[in-house]
PDB file of C-alpha atoms in Angstrom:
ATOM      1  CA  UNK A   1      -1.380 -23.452  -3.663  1.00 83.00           C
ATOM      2  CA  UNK A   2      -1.330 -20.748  -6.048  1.00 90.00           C
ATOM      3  CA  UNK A   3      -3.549 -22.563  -8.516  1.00 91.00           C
ATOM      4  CA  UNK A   4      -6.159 -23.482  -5.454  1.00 89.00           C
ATOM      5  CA  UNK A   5      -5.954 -19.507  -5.211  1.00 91.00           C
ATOM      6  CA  UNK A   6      -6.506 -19.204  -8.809  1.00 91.00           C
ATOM      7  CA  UNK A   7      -9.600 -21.158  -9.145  1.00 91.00           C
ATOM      8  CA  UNK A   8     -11.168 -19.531  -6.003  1.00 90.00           C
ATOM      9  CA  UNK A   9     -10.997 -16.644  -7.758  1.00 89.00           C
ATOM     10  CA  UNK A  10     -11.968 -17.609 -11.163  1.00 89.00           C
ATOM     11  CA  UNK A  11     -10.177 -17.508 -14.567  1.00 91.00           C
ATOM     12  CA  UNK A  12     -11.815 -15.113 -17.502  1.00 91.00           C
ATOM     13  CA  UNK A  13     -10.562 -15.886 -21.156  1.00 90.00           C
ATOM     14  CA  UNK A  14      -9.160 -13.285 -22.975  1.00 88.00           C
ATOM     15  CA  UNK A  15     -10.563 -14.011 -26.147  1.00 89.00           C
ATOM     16  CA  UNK A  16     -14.590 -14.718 -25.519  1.00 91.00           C
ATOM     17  CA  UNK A  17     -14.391 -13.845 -21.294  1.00 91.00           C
ATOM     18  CA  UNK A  18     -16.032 -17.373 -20.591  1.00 92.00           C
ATOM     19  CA  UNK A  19     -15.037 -18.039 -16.657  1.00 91.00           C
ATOM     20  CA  UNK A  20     -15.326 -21.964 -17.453  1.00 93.00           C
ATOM     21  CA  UNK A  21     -11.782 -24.259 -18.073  1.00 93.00           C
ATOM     22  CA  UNK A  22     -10.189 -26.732 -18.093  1.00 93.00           C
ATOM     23  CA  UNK A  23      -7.041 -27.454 -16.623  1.00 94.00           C
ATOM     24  CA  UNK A  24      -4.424 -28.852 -18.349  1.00 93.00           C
ATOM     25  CA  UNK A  25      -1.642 -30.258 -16.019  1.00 91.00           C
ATOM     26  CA  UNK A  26       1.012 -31.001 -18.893  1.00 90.00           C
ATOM     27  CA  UNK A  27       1.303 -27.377 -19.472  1.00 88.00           C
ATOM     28  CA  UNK A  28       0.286 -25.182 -16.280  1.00 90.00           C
ATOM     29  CA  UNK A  29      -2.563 -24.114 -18.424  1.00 92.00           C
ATOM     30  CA  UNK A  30      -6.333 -23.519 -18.753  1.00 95.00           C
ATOM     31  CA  UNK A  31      -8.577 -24.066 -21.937  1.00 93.00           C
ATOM     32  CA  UNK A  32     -11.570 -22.470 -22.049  1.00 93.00           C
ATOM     33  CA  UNK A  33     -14.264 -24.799 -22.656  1.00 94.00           C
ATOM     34  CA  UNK A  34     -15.791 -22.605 -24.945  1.00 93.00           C
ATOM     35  CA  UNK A  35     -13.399 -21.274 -27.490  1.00 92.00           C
ATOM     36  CA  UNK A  36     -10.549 -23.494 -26.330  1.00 94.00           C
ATOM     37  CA  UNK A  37      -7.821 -20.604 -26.512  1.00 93.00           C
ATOM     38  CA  UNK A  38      -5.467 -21.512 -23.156  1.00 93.00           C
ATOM     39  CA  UNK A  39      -4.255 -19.134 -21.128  1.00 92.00           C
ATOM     40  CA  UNK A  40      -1.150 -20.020 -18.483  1.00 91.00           C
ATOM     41  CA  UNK A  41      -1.263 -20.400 -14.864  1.00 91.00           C
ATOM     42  CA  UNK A  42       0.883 -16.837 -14.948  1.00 90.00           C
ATOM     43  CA  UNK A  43      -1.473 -15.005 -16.579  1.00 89.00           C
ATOM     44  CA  UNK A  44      -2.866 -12.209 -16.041  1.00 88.00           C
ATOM     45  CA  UNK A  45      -1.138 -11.924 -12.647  1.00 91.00           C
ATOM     46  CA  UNK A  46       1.670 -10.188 -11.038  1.00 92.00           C
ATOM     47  CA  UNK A  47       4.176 -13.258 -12.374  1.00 92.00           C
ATOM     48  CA  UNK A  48       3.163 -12.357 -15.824  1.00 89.00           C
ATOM     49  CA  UNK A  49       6.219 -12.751 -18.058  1.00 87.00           C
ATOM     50  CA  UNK A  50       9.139 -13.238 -15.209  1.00 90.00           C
ATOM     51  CA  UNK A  51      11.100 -15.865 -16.311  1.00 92.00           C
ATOM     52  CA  UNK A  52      11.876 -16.132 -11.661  1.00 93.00           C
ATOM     53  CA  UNK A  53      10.120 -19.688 -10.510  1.00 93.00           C
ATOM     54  CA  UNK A  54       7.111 -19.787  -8.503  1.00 93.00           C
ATOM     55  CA  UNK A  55       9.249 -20.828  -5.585  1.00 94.00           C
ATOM     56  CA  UNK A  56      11.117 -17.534  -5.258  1.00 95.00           C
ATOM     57  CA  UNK A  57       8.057 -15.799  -5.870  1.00 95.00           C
ATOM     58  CA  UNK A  58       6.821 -17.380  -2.755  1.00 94.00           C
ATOM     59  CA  UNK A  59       9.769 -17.040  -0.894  1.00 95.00           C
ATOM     60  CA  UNK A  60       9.863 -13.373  -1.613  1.00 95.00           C
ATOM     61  CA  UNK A  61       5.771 -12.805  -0.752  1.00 95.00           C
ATOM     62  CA  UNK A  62       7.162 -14.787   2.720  1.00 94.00           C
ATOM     63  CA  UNK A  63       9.949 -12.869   3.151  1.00 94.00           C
ATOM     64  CA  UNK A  64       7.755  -9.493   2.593  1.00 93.00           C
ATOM     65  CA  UNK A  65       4.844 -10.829   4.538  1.00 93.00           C
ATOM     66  CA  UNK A  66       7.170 -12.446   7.404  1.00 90.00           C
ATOM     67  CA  UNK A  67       8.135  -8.503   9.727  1.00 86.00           C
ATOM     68  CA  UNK A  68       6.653  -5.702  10.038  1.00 83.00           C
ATOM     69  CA  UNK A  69      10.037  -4.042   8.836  1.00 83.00           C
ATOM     70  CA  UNK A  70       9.887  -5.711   5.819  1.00 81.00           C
ATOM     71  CA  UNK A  71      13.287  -6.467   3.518  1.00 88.00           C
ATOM     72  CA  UNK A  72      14.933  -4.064   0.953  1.00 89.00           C
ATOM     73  CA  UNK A  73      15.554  -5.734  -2.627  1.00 91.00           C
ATOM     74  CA  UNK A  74      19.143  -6.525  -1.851  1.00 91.00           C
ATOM     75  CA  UNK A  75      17.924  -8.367   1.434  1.00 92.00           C
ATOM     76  CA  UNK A  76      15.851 -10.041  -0.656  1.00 94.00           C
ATOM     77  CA  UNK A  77      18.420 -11.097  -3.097  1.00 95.00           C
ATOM     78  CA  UNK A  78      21.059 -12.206  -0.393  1.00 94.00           C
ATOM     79  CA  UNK A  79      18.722 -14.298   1.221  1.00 93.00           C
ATOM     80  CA  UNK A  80      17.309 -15.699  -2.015  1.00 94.00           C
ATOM     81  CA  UNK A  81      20.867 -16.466  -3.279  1.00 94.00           C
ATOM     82  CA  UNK A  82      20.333 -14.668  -6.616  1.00 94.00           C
ATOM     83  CA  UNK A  83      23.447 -13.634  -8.917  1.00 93.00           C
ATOM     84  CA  UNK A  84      21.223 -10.816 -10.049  1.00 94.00           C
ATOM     85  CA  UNK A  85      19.789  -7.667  -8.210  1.00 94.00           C
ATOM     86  CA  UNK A  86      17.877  -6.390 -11.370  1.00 95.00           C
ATOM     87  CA  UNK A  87      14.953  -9.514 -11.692  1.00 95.00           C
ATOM     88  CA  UNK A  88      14.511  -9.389  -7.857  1.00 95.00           C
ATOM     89  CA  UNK A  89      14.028  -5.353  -7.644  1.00 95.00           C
ATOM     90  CA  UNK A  90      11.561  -5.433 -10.355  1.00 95.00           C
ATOM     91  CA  UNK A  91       9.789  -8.791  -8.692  1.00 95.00           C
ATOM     92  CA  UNK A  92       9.724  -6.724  -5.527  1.00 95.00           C
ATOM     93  CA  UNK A  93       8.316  -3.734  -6.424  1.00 95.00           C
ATOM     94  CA  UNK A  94       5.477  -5.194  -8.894  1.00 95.00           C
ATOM     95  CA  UNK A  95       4.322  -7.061  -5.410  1.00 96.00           C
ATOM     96  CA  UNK A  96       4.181  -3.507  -3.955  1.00 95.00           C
ATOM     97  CA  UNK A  97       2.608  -2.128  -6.378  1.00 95.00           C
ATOM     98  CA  UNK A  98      -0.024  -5.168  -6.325  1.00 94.00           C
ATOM     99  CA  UNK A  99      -0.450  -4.009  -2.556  1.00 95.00           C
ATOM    100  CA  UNK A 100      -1.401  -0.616  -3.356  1.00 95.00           C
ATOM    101  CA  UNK A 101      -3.861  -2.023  -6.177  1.00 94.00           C
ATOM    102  CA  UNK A 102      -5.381  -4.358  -3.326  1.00 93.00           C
ATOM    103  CA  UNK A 103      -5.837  -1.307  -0.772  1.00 93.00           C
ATOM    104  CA  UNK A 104      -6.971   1.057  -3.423  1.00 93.00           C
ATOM    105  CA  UNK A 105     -10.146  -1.558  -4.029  1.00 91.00           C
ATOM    106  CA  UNK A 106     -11.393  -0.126  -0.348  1.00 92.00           C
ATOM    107  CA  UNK A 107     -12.542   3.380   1.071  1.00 92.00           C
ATOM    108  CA  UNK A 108     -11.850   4.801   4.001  1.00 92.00           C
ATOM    109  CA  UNK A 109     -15.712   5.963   5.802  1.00 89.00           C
ATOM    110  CA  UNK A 110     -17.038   7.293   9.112  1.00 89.00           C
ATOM    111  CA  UNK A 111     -14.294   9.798  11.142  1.00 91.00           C
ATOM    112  CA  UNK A 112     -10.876  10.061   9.132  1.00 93.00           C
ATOM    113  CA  UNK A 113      -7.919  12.088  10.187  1.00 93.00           C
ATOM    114  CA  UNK A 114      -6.067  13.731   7.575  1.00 93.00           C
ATOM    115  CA  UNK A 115      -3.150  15.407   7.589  1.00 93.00           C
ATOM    116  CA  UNK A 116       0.717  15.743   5.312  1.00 92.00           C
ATOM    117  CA  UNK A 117       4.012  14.445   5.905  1.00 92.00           C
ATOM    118  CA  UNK A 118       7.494  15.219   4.164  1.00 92.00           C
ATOM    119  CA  UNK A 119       9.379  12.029   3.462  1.00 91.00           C
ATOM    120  CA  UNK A 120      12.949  12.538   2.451  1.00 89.00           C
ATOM    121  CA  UNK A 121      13.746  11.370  -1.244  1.00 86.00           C
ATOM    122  CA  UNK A 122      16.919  10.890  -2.743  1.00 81.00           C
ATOM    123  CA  UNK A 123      18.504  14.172  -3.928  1.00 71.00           C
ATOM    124  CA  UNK A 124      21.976  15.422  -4.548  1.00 62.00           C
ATOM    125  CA  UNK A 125      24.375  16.498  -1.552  1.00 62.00           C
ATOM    126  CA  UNK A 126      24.128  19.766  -2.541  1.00 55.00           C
ATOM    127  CA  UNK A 127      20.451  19.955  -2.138  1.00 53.00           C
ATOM    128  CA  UNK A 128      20.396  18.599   1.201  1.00 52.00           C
ATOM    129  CA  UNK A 129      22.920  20.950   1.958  1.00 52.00           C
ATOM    130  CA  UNK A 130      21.233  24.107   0.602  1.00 55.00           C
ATOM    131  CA  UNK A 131      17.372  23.508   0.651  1.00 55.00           C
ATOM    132  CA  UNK A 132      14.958  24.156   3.739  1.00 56.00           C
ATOM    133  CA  UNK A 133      13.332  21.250   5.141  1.00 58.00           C
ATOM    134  CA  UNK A 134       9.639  20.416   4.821  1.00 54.00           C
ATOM    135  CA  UNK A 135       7.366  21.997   2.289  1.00 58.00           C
ATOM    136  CA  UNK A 136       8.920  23.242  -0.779  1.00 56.00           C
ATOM    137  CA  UNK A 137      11.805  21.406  -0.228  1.00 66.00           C
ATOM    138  CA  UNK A 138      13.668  19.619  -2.923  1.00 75.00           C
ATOM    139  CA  UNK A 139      15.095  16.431  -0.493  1.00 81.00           C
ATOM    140  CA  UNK A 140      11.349  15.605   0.993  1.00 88.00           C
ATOM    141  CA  UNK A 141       8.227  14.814  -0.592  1.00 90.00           C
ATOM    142  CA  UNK A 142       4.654  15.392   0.264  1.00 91.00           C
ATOM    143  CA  UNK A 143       2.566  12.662   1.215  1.00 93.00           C
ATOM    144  CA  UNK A 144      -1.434  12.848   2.556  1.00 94.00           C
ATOM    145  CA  UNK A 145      -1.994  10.032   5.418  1.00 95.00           C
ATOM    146  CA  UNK A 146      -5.567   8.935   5.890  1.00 95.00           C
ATOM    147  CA  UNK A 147      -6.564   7.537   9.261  1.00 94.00           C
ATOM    148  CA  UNK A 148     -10.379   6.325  10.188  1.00 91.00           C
ATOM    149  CA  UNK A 149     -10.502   6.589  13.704  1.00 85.00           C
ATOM    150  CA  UNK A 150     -13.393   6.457  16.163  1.00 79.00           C
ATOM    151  CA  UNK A 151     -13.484   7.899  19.587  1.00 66.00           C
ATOM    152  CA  UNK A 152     -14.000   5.133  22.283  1.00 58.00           C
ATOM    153  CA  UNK A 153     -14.278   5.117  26.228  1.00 54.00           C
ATOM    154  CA  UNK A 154     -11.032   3.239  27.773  1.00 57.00           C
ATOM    155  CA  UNK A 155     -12.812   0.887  30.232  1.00 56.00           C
ATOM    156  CA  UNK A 156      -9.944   1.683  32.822  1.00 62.00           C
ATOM    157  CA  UNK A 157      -9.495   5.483  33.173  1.00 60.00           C
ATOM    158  CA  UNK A 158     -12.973   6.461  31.373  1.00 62.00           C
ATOM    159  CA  UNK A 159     -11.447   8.520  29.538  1.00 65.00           C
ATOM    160  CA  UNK A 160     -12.664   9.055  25.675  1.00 60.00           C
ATOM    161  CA  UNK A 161      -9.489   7.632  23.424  1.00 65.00           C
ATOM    162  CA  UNK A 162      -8.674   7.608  19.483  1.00 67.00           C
ATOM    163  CA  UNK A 163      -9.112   4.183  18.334  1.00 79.00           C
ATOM    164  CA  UNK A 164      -7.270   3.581  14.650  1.00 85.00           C
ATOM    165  CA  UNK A 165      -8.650   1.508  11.853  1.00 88.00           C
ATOM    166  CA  UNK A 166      -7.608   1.352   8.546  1.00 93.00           C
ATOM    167  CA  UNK A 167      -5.193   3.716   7.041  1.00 95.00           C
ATOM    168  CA  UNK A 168      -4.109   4.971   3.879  1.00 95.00           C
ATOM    169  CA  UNK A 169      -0.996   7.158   2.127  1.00 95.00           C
ATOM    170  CA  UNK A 170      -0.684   9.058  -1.299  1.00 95.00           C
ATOM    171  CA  UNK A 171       2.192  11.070  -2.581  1.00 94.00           C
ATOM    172  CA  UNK A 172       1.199  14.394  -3.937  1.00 91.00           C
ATOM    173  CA  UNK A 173       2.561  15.921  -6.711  1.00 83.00           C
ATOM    174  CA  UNK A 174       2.401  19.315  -4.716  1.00 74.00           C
ATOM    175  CA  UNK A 175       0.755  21.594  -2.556  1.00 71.00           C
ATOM    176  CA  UNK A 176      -2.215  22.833  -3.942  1.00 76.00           C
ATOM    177  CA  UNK A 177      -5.726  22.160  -3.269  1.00 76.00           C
ATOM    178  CA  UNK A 178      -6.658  20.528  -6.342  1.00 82.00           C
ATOM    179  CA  UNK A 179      -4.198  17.545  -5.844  1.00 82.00           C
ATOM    180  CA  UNK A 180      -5.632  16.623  -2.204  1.00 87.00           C
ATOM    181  CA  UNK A 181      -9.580  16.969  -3.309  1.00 88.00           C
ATOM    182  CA  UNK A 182      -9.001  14.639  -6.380  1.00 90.00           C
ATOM    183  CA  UNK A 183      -6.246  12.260  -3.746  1.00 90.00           C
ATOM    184  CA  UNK A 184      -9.251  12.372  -0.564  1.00 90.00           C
ATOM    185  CA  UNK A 185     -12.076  11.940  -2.746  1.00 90.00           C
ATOM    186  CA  UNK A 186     -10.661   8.522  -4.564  1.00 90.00           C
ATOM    187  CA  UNK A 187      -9.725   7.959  -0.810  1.00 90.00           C
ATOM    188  CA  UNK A 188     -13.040   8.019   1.005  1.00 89.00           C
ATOM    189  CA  UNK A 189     -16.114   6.726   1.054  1.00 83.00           C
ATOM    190  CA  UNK A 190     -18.453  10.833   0.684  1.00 76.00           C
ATOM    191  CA  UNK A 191     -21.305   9.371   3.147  1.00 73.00           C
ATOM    192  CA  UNK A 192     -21.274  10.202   6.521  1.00 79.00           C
ATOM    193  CA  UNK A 193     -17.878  11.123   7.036  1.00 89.00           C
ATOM    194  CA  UNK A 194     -16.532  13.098   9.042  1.00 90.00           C
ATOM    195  CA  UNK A 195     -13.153  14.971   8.247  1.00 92.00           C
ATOM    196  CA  UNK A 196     -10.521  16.404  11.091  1.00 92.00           C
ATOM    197  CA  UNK A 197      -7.406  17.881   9.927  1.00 91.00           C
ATOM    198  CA  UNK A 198      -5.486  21.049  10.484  1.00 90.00           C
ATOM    199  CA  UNK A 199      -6.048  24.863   9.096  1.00 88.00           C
ATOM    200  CA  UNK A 200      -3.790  23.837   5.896  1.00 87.00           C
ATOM    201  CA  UNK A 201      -5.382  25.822   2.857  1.00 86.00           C
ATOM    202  CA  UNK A 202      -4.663  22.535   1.212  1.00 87.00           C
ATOM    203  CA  UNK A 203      -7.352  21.908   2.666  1.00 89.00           C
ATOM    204  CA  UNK A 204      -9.991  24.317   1.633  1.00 88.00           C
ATOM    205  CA  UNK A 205     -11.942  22.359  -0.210  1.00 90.00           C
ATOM    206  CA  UNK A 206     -12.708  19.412   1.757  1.00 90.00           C
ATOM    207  CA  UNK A 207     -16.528  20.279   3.381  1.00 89.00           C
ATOM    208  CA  UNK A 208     -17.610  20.666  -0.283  1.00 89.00           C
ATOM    209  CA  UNK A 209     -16.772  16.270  -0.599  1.00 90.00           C
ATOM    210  CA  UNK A 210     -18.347  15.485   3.297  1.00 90.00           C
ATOM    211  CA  UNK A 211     -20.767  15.365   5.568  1.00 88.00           C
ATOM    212  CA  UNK A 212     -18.642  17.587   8.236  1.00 90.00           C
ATOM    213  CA  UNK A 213     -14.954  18.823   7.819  1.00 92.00           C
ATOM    214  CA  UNK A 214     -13.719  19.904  11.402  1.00 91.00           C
ATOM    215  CA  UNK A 215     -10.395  22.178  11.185  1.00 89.00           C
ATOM    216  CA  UNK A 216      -7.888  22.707  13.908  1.00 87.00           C
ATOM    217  CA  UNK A 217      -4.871  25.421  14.615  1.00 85.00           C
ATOM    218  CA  UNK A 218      -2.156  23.060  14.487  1.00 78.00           C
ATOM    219  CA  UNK A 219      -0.249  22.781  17.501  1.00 79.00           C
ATOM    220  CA  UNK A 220       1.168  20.188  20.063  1.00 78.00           C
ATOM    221  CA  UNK A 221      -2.718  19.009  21.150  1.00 76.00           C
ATOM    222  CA  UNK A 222      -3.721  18.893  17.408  1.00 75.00           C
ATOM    223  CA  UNK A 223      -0.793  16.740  16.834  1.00 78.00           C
ATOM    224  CA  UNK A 224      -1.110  14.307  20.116  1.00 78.00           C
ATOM    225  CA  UNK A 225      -4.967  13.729  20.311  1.00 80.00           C
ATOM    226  CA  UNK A 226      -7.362  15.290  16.742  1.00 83.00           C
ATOM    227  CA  UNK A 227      -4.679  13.914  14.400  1.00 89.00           C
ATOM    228  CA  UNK A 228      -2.827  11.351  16.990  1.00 90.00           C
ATOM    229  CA  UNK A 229      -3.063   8.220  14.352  1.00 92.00           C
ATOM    230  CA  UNK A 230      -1.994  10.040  11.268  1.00 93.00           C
ATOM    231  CA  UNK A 231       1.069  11.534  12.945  1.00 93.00           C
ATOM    232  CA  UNK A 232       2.047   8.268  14.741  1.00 93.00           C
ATOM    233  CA  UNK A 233       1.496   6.538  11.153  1.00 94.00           C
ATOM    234  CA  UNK A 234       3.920   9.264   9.826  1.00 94.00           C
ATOM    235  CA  UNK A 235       6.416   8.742  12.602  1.00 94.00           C
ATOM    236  CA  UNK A 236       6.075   4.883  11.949  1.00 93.00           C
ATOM    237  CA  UNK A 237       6.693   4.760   8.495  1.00 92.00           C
ATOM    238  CA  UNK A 238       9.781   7.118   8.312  1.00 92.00           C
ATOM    239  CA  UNK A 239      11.410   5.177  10.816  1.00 90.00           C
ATOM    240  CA  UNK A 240      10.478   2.364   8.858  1.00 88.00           C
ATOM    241  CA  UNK A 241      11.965   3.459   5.877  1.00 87.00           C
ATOM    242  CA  UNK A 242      15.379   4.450   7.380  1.00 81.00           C
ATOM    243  CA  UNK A 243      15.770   1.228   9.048  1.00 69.00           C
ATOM    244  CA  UNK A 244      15.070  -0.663   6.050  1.00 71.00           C
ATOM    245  CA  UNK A 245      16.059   1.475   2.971  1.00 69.00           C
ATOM    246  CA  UNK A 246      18.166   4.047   1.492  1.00 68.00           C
ATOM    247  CA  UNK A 247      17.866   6.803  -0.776  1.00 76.00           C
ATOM    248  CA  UNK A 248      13.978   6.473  -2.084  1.00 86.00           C
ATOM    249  CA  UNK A 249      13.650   8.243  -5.421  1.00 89.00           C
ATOM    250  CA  UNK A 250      10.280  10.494  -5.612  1.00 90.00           C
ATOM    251  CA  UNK A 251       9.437   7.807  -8.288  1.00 91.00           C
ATOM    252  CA  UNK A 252       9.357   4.592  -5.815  1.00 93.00           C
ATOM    253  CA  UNK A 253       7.974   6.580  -2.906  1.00 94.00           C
ATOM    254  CA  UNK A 254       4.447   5.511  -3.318  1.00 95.00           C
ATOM    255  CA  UNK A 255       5.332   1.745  -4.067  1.00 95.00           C
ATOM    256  CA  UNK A 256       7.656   2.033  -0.394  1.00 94.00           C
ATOM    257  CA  UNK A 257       4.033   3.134   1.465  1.00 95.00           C
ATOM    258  CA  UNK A 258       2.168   0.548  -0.275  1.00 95.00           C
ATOM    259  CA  UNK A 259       4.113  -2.396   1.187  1.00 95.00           C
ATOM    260  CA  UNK A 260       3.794  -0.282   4.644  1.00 94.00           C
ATOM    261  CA  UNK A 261       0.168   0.559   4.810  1.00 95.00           C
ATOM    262  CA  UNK A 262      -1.175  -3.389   3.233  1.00 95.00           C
ATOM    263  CA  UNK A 263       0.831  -4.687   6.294  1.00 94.00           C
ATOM    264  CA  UNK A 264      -0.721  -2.174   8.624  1.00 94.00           C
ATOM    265  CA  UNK A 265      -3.806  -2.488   7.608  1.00 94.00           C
ATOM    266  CA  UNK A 266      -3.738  -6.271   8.244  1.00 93.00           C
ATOM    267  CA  UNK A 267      -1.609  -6.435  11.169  1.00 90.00           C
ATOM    268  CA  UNK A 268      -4.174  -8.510  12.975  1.00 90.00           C
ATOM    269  CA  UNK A 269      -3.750 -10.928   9.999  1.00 90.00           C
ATOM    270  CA  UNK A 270      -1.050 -13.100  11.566  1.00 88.00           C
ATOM    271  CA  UNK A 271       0.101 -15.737   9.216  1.00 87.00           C
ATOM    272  CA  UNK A 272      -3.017 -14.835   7.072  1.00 92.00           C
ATOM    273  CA  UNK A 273      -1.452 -12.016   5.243  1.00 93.00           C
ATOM    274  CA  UNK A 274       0.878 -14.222   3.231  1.00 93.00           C
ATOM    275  CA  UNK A 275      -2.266 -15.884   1.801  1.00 92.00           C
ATOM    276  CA  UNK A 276      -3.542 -12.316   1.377  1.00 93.00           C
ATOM    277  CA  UNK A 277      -0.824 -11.416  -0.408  1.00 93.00           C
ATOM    278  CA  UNK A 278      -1.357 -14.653  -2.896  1.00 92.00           C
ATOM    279  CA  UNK A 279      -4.246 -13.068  -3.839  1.00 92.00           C
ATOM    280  CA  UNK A 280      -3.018  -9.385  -4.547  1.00 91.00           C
ATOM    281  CA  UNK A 281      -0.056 -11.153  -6.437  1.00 90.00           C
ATOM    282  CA  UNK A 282      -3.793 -12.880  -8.710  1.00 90.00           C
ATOM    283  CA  UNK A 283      -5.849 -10.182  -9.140  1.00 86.00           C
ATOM    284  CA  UNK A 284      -2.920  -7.286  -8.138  1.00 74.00           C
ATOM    285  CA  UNK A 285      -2.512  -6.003 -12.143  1.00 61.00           C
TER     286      UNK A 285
END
């Protein structure tokens, strides 16, 4: 399966980038027709170098793919039957971070919801004890969601409704203005969009990169209708988090949303994703 994948896609050698092989069963390799240098079925993908078998890899992409909850690492590794928690942590989060390389490939266009959330990161007890929540503090960490969302008529009540789309999630190294332009502008596509978010001078910027940036106090109708998808995404994804893990370090917060927002964003996939995720896994480095 994962060579069918592989040859969908196409195989580039490394040495003179011809995309024509051949394959060479004995040794799970191709050779280029051209210079003949071989280059292994690994390759170039996520599997690179790991000395784990193609079926746990599988079994883990399942196992990832299989809830929207997802597994933690040591799930992973108790259901795997693996002596060692190291190889499966690292296998684990180079698959997330394949996800986030997948997503990153695609903008986010038309109306797009914007707004912050604080995510709490590991810290020591007496930081939790002592520091404010929110922003500034030491125990949370600031992350921009993305929603595009387009306003549609509900068929029953008439009433215009917030329909959600694709989504997407970036840790920021703080709270200034230039770290959400550069974040939103890799982040969007700058034609025709349209930009709601709250009166956050983080925010400042943002007409400069669109066609319209609409601002809002923020308050309980801000919250519930402009920004209704980002702060149900937020609300998702925390709980998420706490159900599934414990104690994120800052470090690993971004490859924790990237296994969150490529299931989102296919969760009318069914089954498909797993396949989906074969393909990140290729083309994922």
């Amino acid at each position: 399966h994962f060579k069918e994948e592989r040859d969908k896609i196409g195989v580039i050698c490394q040495k003179c980038s011809n995309t024509t092989h051949y394959w060479i069963k004995s040794q799970w390799s191709y050779e280029c027709k051209s210079c003949r240098s071989r280059t292994s079925l690994r390759s170039g993908t996520v599997m690179q170098s790991s000395k784990l078998s193609f079926l746990i890899w599988y079994k883990t992409m399942f196992l990832l793919t299989a809830t929207k909850k997802g597994f933690s690492s040591k799930e992973i590794q108790r259901q795997l039957g693996l002596k060692r928690y190291e190889p499966v942590w690292a296998m684990v989060h180079k698959l997330r971070k394949a996800m986030g390389n997948r997503d990153d490939r695609y903008t986010l266009e038309g109306m797009i919801e914007m707004d912050e959330g604080y995510f709490t990161i590991e810290a020591s007890e007496k930081a939790h004890q002592t520091q404010k929540s929110g922003r500034g503090s030491k125990t949370k960490s600031n992350v921009m969601i993305m929603a595009e969302s387009t306003i549609l008529e509900n068929i029953e009540s008439g009433k215009a409704e917030r329909q959600c789309r694709y989504f997407k999630a970036k840790v920021l190294e703080d709270h200034k203005a230039g770290a959400t332009d550069i974040t939103f502008q890799n982040a969007i596509d700058k034609e025709q969009t349209i930009v709601f978010t709250d009166k956050s001078t983080s925010y400042v910027n943002i007409a400069d990169y669109v066609e319209l940036h609409i601002s809002e106090k923020s308050d309980e109708t801000t919250t519930t209708e402009t920004l209704k998808w980002v702060h149900i995404t937020i609300s998702n994804a925390k709980r998420n988090f706490v159900g599934t893990n414990h104690k994120i370090k800052k470090k690993y917060l971004q490859l924790y949303l990237n296994e969150f927002l490529y299931k989102l964003n296919r969760r009318y996939f069914g089954d498909k994703i797993f396949d989906r995720l074969v393909i990140a896994n290729i083309t994922g480095l």
